[in-house]
PDB file of C-alpha atoms and ligand atoms in Angstrom:
ATOM      1  CA  MET A   1     181.513 -27.122 -85.410  1.00  0.00           C
ATOM      2  CA  LYS A   2     178.345 -29.117 -85.491  1.00  0.00           C
ATOM      3  CA  VAL A   3     178.301 -32.743 -85.257  1.00  0.00           C
ATOM      4  CA  ASP A   4     175.458 -35.037 -86.273  1.00  0.00           C
ATOM      5  CA  VAL A   5     174.995 -38.914 -86.343  1.00  0.00           C
ATOM      6  CA  LYS A   6     172.741 -40.562 -89.017  1.00  0.00           C
ATOM      7  CA  LEU A   7     171.677 -43.382 -87.369  1.00  0.00           C
ATOM      8  CA  SER A   8     170.853 -45.237 -90.669  1.00  0.00           C
ATOM      9  CA  PRO A   9     171.563 -43.902 -94.373  1.00  0.00           C
ATOM     10  CA  LEU A  10     167.961 -43.908 -94.740  1.00  0.00           C
ATOM     11  CA  ALA A  11     167.955 -40.730 -92.220  1.00  0.00           C
ATOM     12  CA  ALA A  12     170.374 -39.180 -94.354  1.00  0.00           C
ATOM     13  CA  GLU A  13     169.073 -36.197 -96.895  1.00  0.00           C
ATOM     14  CA  ALA A  14     171.587 -35.724 -99.368  1.00  0.00           C
ATOM     15  CA  ARG A  15     171.101 -32.078 -99.291  1.00  0.00           C
ATOM     16  CA  THR A  16     171.788 -31.934 -95.952  1.00  0.00           C
ATOM     17  CA  HIS A  17     175.277 -32.706 -96.507  1.00  0.00           C
ATOM     18  CA  LEU A  18     176.256 -30.965 -99.437  1.00  0.00           C
ATOM     19  CA  ASP A  19     179.148 -28.773 -97.361  1.00  0.00           C
ATOM     20  CA  ALA A  20     179.868 -30.989 -94.417  1.00  0.00           C
ATOM     21  CA  THR A  21     182.542 -33.648 -94.264  1.00  0.00           C
ATOM     22  CA  VAL A  22     180.848 -36.949 -94.028  1.00  0.00           C
ATOM     23  CA  ILE A  23     182.352 -39.762 -91.978  1.00  0.00           C
ATOM     24  CA  VAL A  24     180.525 -43.251 -93.338  1.00  0.00           C
ATOM     25  CA  VAL A  25     181.119 -45.909 -90.606  1.00  0.00           C
ATOM     26  CA  ASP A  26     180.213 -49.552 -91.288  1.00  0.00           C
ATOM     27  CA  VAL A  27     182.534 -50.458 -88.240  1.00  0.00           C
ATOM     28  CA  LEU A  28     181.475 -54.590 -89.033  1.00  0.00           C
ATOM     29  CA  ARG A  29     183.323 -54.857 -91.478  1.00  0.00           C
ATOM     30  CA  ALA A  30     183.267 -52.659 -94.368  1.00  0.00           C
ATOM     31  CA  SER A  31     184.839 -49.534 -93.401  1.00  0.00           C
ATOM     32  CA  THR A  32     187.446 -51.676 -91.209  1.00  0.00           C
ATOM     33  CA  THR A  33     188.334 -53.577 -94.615  1.00  0.00           C
ATOM     34  CA  ILE A  34     188.653 -50.408 -96.826  1.00  0.00           C
ATOM     35  CA  ILE A  35     191.029 -48.990 -94.516  1.00  0.00           C
ATOM     36  CA  THR A  36     192.959 -52.254 -94.204  1.00  0.00           C
ATOM     37  CA  ALA A  37     192.930 -52.653 -97.939  1.00  0.00           C
ATOM     38  CA  LEU A  38     194.244 -49.265 -98.620  1.00  0.00           C
ATOM     39  CA  ALA A  39     196.686 -49.500 -95.580  1.00  0.00           C
ATOM     40  CA  ASN A  40     198.324 -52.670 -96.851  1.00  0.00           C
ATOM     41  CA  GLY A  41     199.154 -50.571-100.688  1.00  0.00           C
ATOM     42  CA  ALA A  42     195.794 -51.281-102.556  1.00  0.00           C
ATOM     43  CA  ARG A  43     195.867 -48.538-105.351  1.00  0.00           C
ATOM     44  CA  ASN A  44     192.627 -47.735-104.798  1.00  0.00           C
ATOM     45  CA  VAL A  45     188.894 -49.141-103.710  1.00  0.00           C
ATOM     46  CA  VAL A  46     186.038 -48.821-106.090  1.00  0.00           C
ATOM     47  CA  PRO A  47     182.630 -49.162-104.246  1.00  0.00           C
ATOM     48  CA  VAL A  48     179.681 -50.569-106.238  1.00  0.00           C
ATOM     49  CA  LEU A  49     176.234 -51.260-105.313  1.00  0.00           C
ATOM     50  CA  THR A  50     176.070 -55.112-106.725  1.00  0.00           C
ATOM     51  CA  PRO A  51     178.168 -58.175-107.433  1.00  0.00           C
ATOM     52  CA  ASP A  52     177.143 -57.784-111.314  1.00  0.00           C
ATOM     53  CA  GLU A  53     178.125 -54.399-111.638  1.00  0.00           C
ATOM     54  CA  ALA A  54     181.421 -55.279-110.061  1.00  0.00           C
ATOM     55  CA  ALA A  55     181.939 -58.359-112.435  1.00  0.00           C
ATOM     56  CA  THR A  56     181.137 -55.632-115.461  1.00  0.00           C
ATOM     57  CA  LEU A  57     183.754 -53.101-113.977  1.00  0.00           C
ATOM     58  CA  LYS A  58     186.599 -55.803-113.616  1.00  0.00           C
ATOM     59  CA  LEU A  59     186.245 -56.288-117.549  1.00  0.00           C
ATOM     60  CA  ARG A  60     186.798 -52.384-117.964  1.00  0.00           C
ATOM     61  CA  TYR A  61     190.213 -52.605-116.132  1.00  0.00           C
ATOM     62  CA  ASP A  62     193.404 -54.454-116.720  1.00  0.00           C
ATOM     63  CA  SER A  63     191.989 -57.540-115.182  1.00  0.00           C
ATOM     64  CA  ALA A  64     195.550 -58.867-113.669  1.00  0.00           C
ATOM     65  CA  ASN A  65     195.685 -55.704-111.433  1.00  0.00           C
ATOM     66  CA  VAL A  66     192.121 -55.849-110.447  1.00  0.00           C
ATOM     67  CA  LEU A  67     190.635 -57.911-107.280  1.00  0.00           C
ATOM     68  CA  LEU A  68     186.622 -58.471-106.758  1.00  0.00           C
ATOM     69  CA  GLY A  69     186.101 -58.004-103.075  1.00  0.00           C
ATOM     70  CA  GLY A  70     183.011 -58.138-100.895  1.00  0.00           C
ATOM     71  CA  GLU A  71     180.142 -59.977 -99.445  1.00  0.00           C
ATOM     72  CA  ARG A  72     176.539 -61.169 -99.576  1.00  0.00           C
ATOM     73  CA  GLY A  73     175.081 -62.547 -96.244  1.00  0.00           C
ATOM     74  CA  GLY A  74     178.626 -62.082 -94.523  1.00  0.00           C
ATOM     75  CA  VAL A  75     180.389 -64.492 -97.074  1.00  0.00           C
ATOM     76  CA  LYS A  76     182.280 -64.206-100.265  1.00  0.00           C
ATOM     77  CA  ILE A  77     180.584 -63.937-103.186  1.00  0.00           C
ATOM     78  CA  GLN A  78     180.752 -66.538-105.836  1.00  0.00           C
ATOM     79  CA  GLY A  79     183.569 -65.881-108.435  1.00  0.00           C
ATOM     80  CA  PHE A  80     184.906 -62.945-106.239  1.00  0.00           C
ATOM     81  CA  ASP A  81     188.768 -63.071-105.310  1.00  0.00           C
ATOM     82  CA  LEU A  82     188.053 -61.746-101.761  1.00  0.00           C
ATOM     83  CA  GLY A  83     185.390 -61.540 -98.991  1.00  0.00           C
ATOM     84  CA  ASN A  84     184.623 -58.585 -96.768  1.00  0.00           C
ATOM     85  CA  SER A  85     187.095 -60.109 -93.791  1.00  0.00           C
ATOM     86  CA  PRO A  86     189.960 -57.455 -93.350  1.00  0.00           C
ATOM     87  CA  LEU A  87     192.055 -60.336 -92.406  1.00  0.00           C
ATOM     88  CA  GLU A  88     192.094 -61.346 -96.128  1.00  0.00           C
ATOM     89  CA  TYR A  89     193.510 -57.845 -97.398  1.00  0.00           C
ATOM     90  CA  THR A  90     196.912 -58.614 -96.630  1.00  0.00           C
ATOM     91  CA  GLU A  91     199.974 -56.505 -98.363  1.00  0.00           C
ATOM     92  CA  GLU A  92     200.923 -59.619-100.422  1.00  0.00           C
ATOM     93  CA  THR A  93     197.318 -60.201-101.915  1.00  0.00           C
ATOM     94  CA  VAL A  94     196.454 -56.335-102.496  1.00  0.00           C
ATOM     95  CA  SER A  95     199.468 -54.243-102.781  1.00  0.00           C
ATOM     96  CA  GLY A  96     199.309 -52.211-106.157  1.00  0.00           C
ATOM     97  CA  LYS A  97     195.642 -53.653-106.709  1.00  0.00           C
ATOM     98  CA  THR A  98     192.484 -51.839-107.417  1.00  0.00           C
ATOM     99  CA  ILE A  99     189.880 -53.412-105.429  1.00  0.00           C
ATOM    100  CA  VAL A 100     186.285 -53.493-106.778  1.00  0.00           C
ATOM    101  CA  PHE A 101     184.146 -53.820-103.679  1.00  0.00           C
ATOM    102  CA  THR A 102     180.730 -54.121-102.724  1.00  0.00           C
ATOM    103  CA  SER A 103     178.902 -55.088 -99.503  1.00  0.00           C
ATOM    104  CA  THR A 104     175.338 -55.239 -98.140  1.00  0.00           C
ATOM    105  CA  ASN A 105     175.325 -52.115 -96.522  1.00  0.00           C
ATOM    106  CA  GLY A 106     178.519 -50.261 -96.661  1.00  0.00           C
ATOM    107  CA  THR A 107     178.877 -49.612-100.329  1.00  0.00           C
ATOM    108  CA  GLU A 108     175.291 -48.446-100.162  1.00  0.00           C
ATOM    109  CA  ALA A 109     175.946 -45.889 -97.592  1.00  0.00           C
ATOM    110  CA  ILE A 110     178.901 -44.966 -99.569  1.00  0.00           C
ATOM    111  CA  GLY A 111     176.599 -44.394-102.505  1.00  0.00           C
ATOM    112  CA  LYS A 112     174.450 -41.844-100.526  1.00  0.00           C
ATOM    113  CA  THR A 113     177.020 -39.541 -99.745  1.00  0.00           C
ATOM    114  CA  THR A 114     177.943 -38.274-103.387  1.00  0.00           C
ATOM    115  CA  SER A 115     176.601 -34.914-103.041  1.00  0.00           C
ATOM    116  CA  ALA A 116     178.982 -34.219 -99.944  1.00  0.00           C
ATOM    117  CA  GLN A 117     182.138 -32.031-100.430  1.00  0.00           C
ATOM    118  CA  THR A 118     184.132 -34.645 -98.341  1.00  0.00           C
ATOM    119  CA  VAL A 119     183.380 -38.040 -97.706  1.00  0.00           C
ATOM    120  CA  LEU A 120     186.053 -40.216 -95.505  1.00  0.00           C
ATOM    121  CA  ILE A 121     185.548 -43.912 -94.146  1.00  0.00           C
ATOM    122  CA  GLY A 122     186.050 -44.311 -90.444  1.00  0.00           C
ATOM    123  CA  ALA A 123     186.357 -47.129 -88.130  1.00  0.00           C
ATOM    124  CA  TYR A 124     187.919 -47.496 -84.725  1.00  0.00           C
ATOM    125  CA  LEU A 125     191.191 -48.507 -86.623  1.00  0.00           C
ATOM    126  CA  ASN A 126     192.003 -44.899 -87.835  1.00  0.00           C
ATOM    127  CA  LEU A 127     189.534 -42.692 -85.319  1.00  0.00           C
ATOM    128  CA  GLU A 128     191.852 -40.477 -83.919  1.00  0.00           C
ATOM    129  CA  ALA A 129     193.274 -39.834 -87.739  1.00  0.00           C
ATOM    130  CA  VAL A 130     190.022 -39.068 -89.257  1.00  0.00           C
ATOM    131  CA  ALA A 131     188.465 -37.465 -86.207  1.00  0.00           C
ATOM    132  CA  ARG A 132     191.738 -34.964 -86.177  1.00  0.00           C
ATOM    133  CA  PHE A 133     191.446 -34.262 -89.939  1.00  0.00           C
ATOM    134  CA  ALA A 134     187.599 -33.680 -89.740  1.00  0.00           C
ATOM    135  CA  VAL A 135     188.575 -30.924 -87.135  1.00  0.00           C
ATOM    136  CA  GLU A 136     191.259 -29.636 -89.392  1.00  0.00           C
ATOM    137  CA  LEU A 137     188.661 -29.508 -92.170  1.00  0.00           C
ATOM    138  CA  GLY A 138     186.711 -27.083 -90.218  1.00  0.00           C
ATOM    139  CA  LYS A 139     183.128 -27.845 -91.543  1.00  0.00           C
ATOM    140  CA  ASP A 140     180.495 -29.311 -89.864  1.00  0.00           C
ATOM    141  CA  VAL A 141     180.692 -33.198 -89.310  1.00  0.00           C
ATOM    142  CA  ILE A 142     178.131 -35.723 -90.326  1.00  0.00           C
ATOM    143  CA  ILE A 143     179.056 -39.380 -89.323  1.00  0.00           C
ATOM    144  CA  MET A 144     176.693 -41.580 -91.364  1.00  0.00           C
ATOM    145  CA  CYS A 145     176.034 -45.222 -90.052  1.00  0.00           C
ATOM    146  CA  ALA A 146     175.733 -47.901 -92.538  1.00  0.00           C
ATOM    147  CA  GLY A 147     173.267 -49.567 -90.296  1.00  0.00           C
ATOM    148  CA  ASN A 148     171.471 -52.883 -91.375  1.00  0.00           C
ATOM    149  CA  GLN A 149     169.676 -52.757 -94.578  1.00  0.00           C
ATOM    150  CA  GLY A 150     168.101 -49.474 -93.456  1.00  0.00           C
ATOM    151  CA  SER A 151     167.744 -50.080 -89.701  1.00  0.00           C
ATOM    152  CA  PHE A 152     169.840 -49.032 -87.135  1.00  0.00           C
ATOM    153  CA  ALA A 153     172.844 -51.363 -86.328  1.00  0.00           C
ATOM    154  CA  LEU A 154     174.300 -51.122 -82.619  1.00  0.00           C
ATOM    155  CA  GLU A 155     177.833 -51.494 -83.368  1.00  0.00           C
ATOM    156  CA  ASP A 156     177.828 -48.640 -86.045  1.00  0.00           C
ATOM    157  CA  ALA A 157     176.008 -46.228 -83.482  1.00  0.00           C
ATOM    158  CA  ALA A 158     178.476 -47.058 -80.932  1.00  0.00           C
ATOM    159  CA  CYS A 159     181.509 -46.286 -83.192  1.00  0.00           C
ATOM    160  CA  ALA A 160     179.659 -43.072 -84.403  1.00  0.00           C
ATOM    161  CA  GLY A 161     179.499 -42.100 -80.598  1.00  0.00           C
ATOM    162  CA  ALA A 162     183.355 -42.733 -80.383  1.00  0.00           C
ATOM    163  CA  PHE A 163     183.840 -40.243 -83.115  1.00  0.00           C
ATOM    164  CA  CYS A 164     181.778 -37.788 -81.421  1.00  0.00           C
ATOM    165  CA  MET A 165     183.648 -38.147 -78.410  1.00  0.00           C
ATOM    166  CA  ALA A 166     187.169 -37.816 -80.153  1.00  0.00           C
ATOM    167  CA  ILE A 167     185.974 -34.911 -82.020  1.00  0.00           C
ATOM    168  CA  SER A 168     184.862 -33.200 -79.123  1.00  0.00           C
ATOM    169  CA  ARG A 169     188.164 -33.765 -76.980  1.00  0.00           C
ATOM    170  CA  LEU A 170     189.823 -31.653 -79.946  1.00  0.00           C
ATOM    171  CA  THR A 171     187.206 -28.874 -80.803  1.00  0.00           C
ATOM    172  CA  SER A 172     184.223 -27.284 -79.017  1.00  0.00           C
ATOM    173  CA  VAL A 173     180.905 -29.024 -80.636  1.00  0.00           C
ATOM    174  CA  GLU A 174     177.477 -28.438 -80.893  1.00  0.00           C
ATOM    175  CA  GLU A 175     175.586 -32.091 -81.120  1.00  0.00           C
ATOM    176  CA  SER A 176     172.336 -32.933 -82.435  1.00  0.00           C
ATOM    177  CA  ASP A 177     170.348 -35.353 -80.505  1.00  0.00           C
ATOM    178  CA  SER A 178     171.467 -38.660 -82.462  1.00  0.00           C
ATOM    179  CA  ALA A 179     174.795 -37.557 -81.738  1.00  0.00           C
ATOM    180  CA  ARG A 180     174.295 -37.394 -78.191  1.00  0.00           C
ATOM    181  CA  ALA A 181     172.597 -40.863 -78.050  1.00  0.00           C
ATOM    182  CA  ALA A 182     175.300 -42.106 -79.994  1.00  0.00           C
ATOM    183  CA  ARG A 183     177.720 -41.270 -77.333  1.00  0.00           C
ATOM    184  CA  MET A 184     175.590 -42.618 -74.848  1.00  0.00           C
ATOM    185  CA  ILE A 185     175.540 -45.807 -76.520  1.00  0.00           C
ATOM    186  CA  ALA A 186     179.272 -45.913 -76.708  1.00  0.00           C
ATOM    187  CA  SER A 187     179.976 -45.208 -73.072  1.00  0.00           C
ATOM    188  CA  SER A 188     177.235 -47.782 -72.128  1.00  0.00           C
ATOM    189  CA  PHE A 189     179.562 -50.625 -72.994  1.00  0.00           C
ATOM    190  CA  ASP A 190     183.206 -51.558 -71.167  1.00  0.00           C
ATOM    191  CA  THR A 191     184.598 -52.384 -74.349  1.00  0.00           C
ATOM    192  CA  VAL A 192     183.957 -52.313 -78.232  1.00  0.00           C
ATOM    193  CA  ILE A 193     184.115 -56.373 -77.953  1.00  0.00           C
ATOM    194  CA  ASP A 194     181.106 -55.999 -75.646  1.00  0.00           C
ATOM    195  CA  THR A 195     179.559 -53.769 -77.923  1.00  0.00           C
ATOM    196  CA  PHE A 196     180.064 -56.170 -81.179  1.00  0.00           C
ATOM    197  CA  HIS A 197     178.754 -59.244 -79.240  1.00  0.00           C
ATOM    198  CA  ALA A 198     175.674 -57.269 -78.083  1.00  0.00           C
ATOM    199  CA  SER A 199     174.910 -56.467 -81.640  1.00  0.00           C
ATOM    200  CA  ALA A 200     172.897 -58.587 -83.948  1.00  0.00           C
ATOM    201  CA  HIS A 201     175.363 -58.342 -86.600  1.00  0.00           C
ATOM    202  CA  GLY A 202     178.420 -59.154 -84.743  1.00  0.00           C
ATOM    203  CA  ARG A 203     176.521 -62.327 -83.345  1.00  0.00           C
ATOM    204  CA  ASN A 204     175.892 -63.266 -86.771  1.00  0.00           C
ATOM    205  CA  LEU A 205     179.526 -62.832 -87.851  1.00  0.00           C
ATOM    206  CA  VAL A 206     180.520 -64.958 -84.962  1.00  0.00           C
ATOM    207  CA  ASN A 207     178.111 -67.704 -85.956  1.00  0.00           C
ATOM    208  CA  LEU A 208     179.918 -67.441 -89.407  1.00  0.00           C
ATOM    209  CA  GLY A 209     183.188 -68.351 -87.904  1.00  0.00           C
ATOM    210  CA  PHE A 210     184.508 -64.686 -88.032  1.00  0.00           C
ATOM    211  CA  SER A 211     185.186 -63.985 -84.479  1.00  0.00           C
ATOM    212  CA  GLU A 212     188.738 -63.013 -85.205  1.00  0.00           C
ATOM    213  CA  ASP A 213     187.424 -60.364 -87.517  1.00  0.00           C
ATOM    214  CA  LEU A 214     185.540 -58.873 -84.264  1.00  0.00           C
ATOM    215  CA  GLU A 215     188.881 -58.717 -82.497  1.00  0.00           C
ATOM    216  CA  TYR A 216     190.584 -56.830 -85.261  1.00  0.00           C
ATOM    217  CA  CYS A 217     187.675 -54.476 -85.855  1.00  0.00           C
ATOM    218  CA  ALA A 218     188.056 -53.325 -82.190  1.00  0.00           C
ATOM    219  CA  ARG A 219     191.325 -52.050 -82.378  1.00  0.00           C
ATOM    220  CA  PHE A 220     191.765 -48.584 -81.813  1.00  0.00           C
ATOM    221  CA  ASN A 221     194.260 -46.371 -84.048  1.00  0.00           C
ATOM    222  CA  THR A 222     196.391 -48.940 -85.519  1.00  0.00           C
ATOM    223  CA  THR A 223     196.953 -46.481 -88.723  1.00  0.00           C
ATOM    224  CA  ASP A 224     196.528 -42.945 -90.036  1.00  0.00           C
ATOM    225  CA  VAL A 225     195.240 -43.999 -93.178  1.00  0.00           C
ATOM    226  CA  ILE A 226     191.863 -41.648 -94.149  1.00  0.00           C
ATOM    227  CA  PRO A 227     190.135 -43.455 -97.130  1.00  0.00           C
ATOM    228  CA  GLU A 228     188.316 -40.493 -98.836  1.00  0.00           C
ATOM    229  CA  TYR A 229     185.592 -41.026-101.761  1.00  0.00           C
ATOM    230  CA  TYR A 230     186.534 -39.034-104.678  1.00  0.00           C
ATOM    231  CA  ASN A 231     185.186 -39.572-108.254  1.00  0.00           C
ATOM    232  CA  GLY A 232     183.818 -42.872-107.532  1.00  0.00           C
ATOM    233  CA  HIS A 233     187.140 -44.166-106.164  1.00  0.00           C
ATOM    234  CA  LEU A 234     188.337 -44.602-102.651  1.00  0.00           C
ATOM    235  CA  ILE A 235     191.810 -43.398-102.227  1.00  0.00           C
ATOM    236  CA  ILE A 236     194.043 -42.562 -99.495  1.00  0.00           C
ATOM    237  CA  ARG A 237     193.404 -38.764 -98.352  1.00  0.00           C
ATOM    238  CA  GLN A 238     196.947 -36.759 -98.943  1.00  0.00           C
ATOM    239  CA  LYS A 239     196.763 -34.496 -95.914  1.00  0.00           C
ATOM    240  CA  LYS A 240     199.262 -32.149 -97.382  1.00  0.00           C
ATOM    241  CA  SER A 241     196.869 -30.585 -99.820  1.00  0.00           C
ATOM    242  CA  HIS A 242     195.388 -28.583 -96.681  1.00  0.00           C
TER     243      HIS A 242
HETATM  244  C1  LIG B   1     178.018 -54.623 -94.826  1.00  0.00           C
HETATM  245  O1  LIG B   1     178.448 -53.838 -95.786  1.00  0.00           O
HETATM  246  O2  LIG B   1     176.843 -54.956 -94.523  1.00  0.00           O
HETATM  247  C2  LIG B   1     179.044 -55.313 -94.205  1.00  0.00           C
HETATM  248  O3  LIG B   1     179.993 -54.963 -94.133  1.00  0.00           O
HETATM  249  C3  LIG B   1     178.696 -56.727 -94.009  1.00  0.00           C
HETATM  250  C4  LIG B   1     179.982 -57.691 -93.465  1.00  0.00           C
HETATM  251  O4  LIG B   1     180.337 -57.677 -92.104  1.00  0.00           O
HETATM  252  O5  LIG B   1     180.453 -58.460 -94.298  1.00  0.00           O
END
């Protein structure tokens, strides 16, 4: 199985991942938030590129069951119900709801993957479950880092490296140079929290008062929930169909 890491969405050519399993990683915080929302019973998450698109889409749904979530500059968008802190996406708040969601980098990265056959959302919270499932699917794997406005983001590269390690523990892999580099980054930090604190976005979130989010995003394997992007929606992948 080939494993490649796209260190930013700009590095990803749509045509290269037609037949691959793509794992989108925006560990701080969009992918962690999406996983949390679905684990806490959200019906689905609908990723969109802009706040205006989110507001327009809400009008098309039964608005009592729709919440608008997401951020710009790390903070909740004016008029939205929720920001991008995974800690806001409690069962009490999101159970049974559709979340129309937009974030600076995460939803844009998801938007780049529409040609891929299988698109999964990964973070430390569901690392083992996603790695195992990708291996079960038996296709080549592309780990797509959301990065930061088209640039490299240390925290996503390190999380991608952790995925490479998890996958290579389960099967024999042929890694690209960027996959090897991601793995080296992951293994050069003692803890995930250290990685977050070394990253520009991690430090920015601390300055915005979201230290607790960093602690939460650093947790390993707390859930088996695997969000899959399907028909414009993120839903929980039902493994029994395979
Ligand atoms: C993003 O999509 O850029 C991030 O999830 C931003 C954030 O942490 O709020």
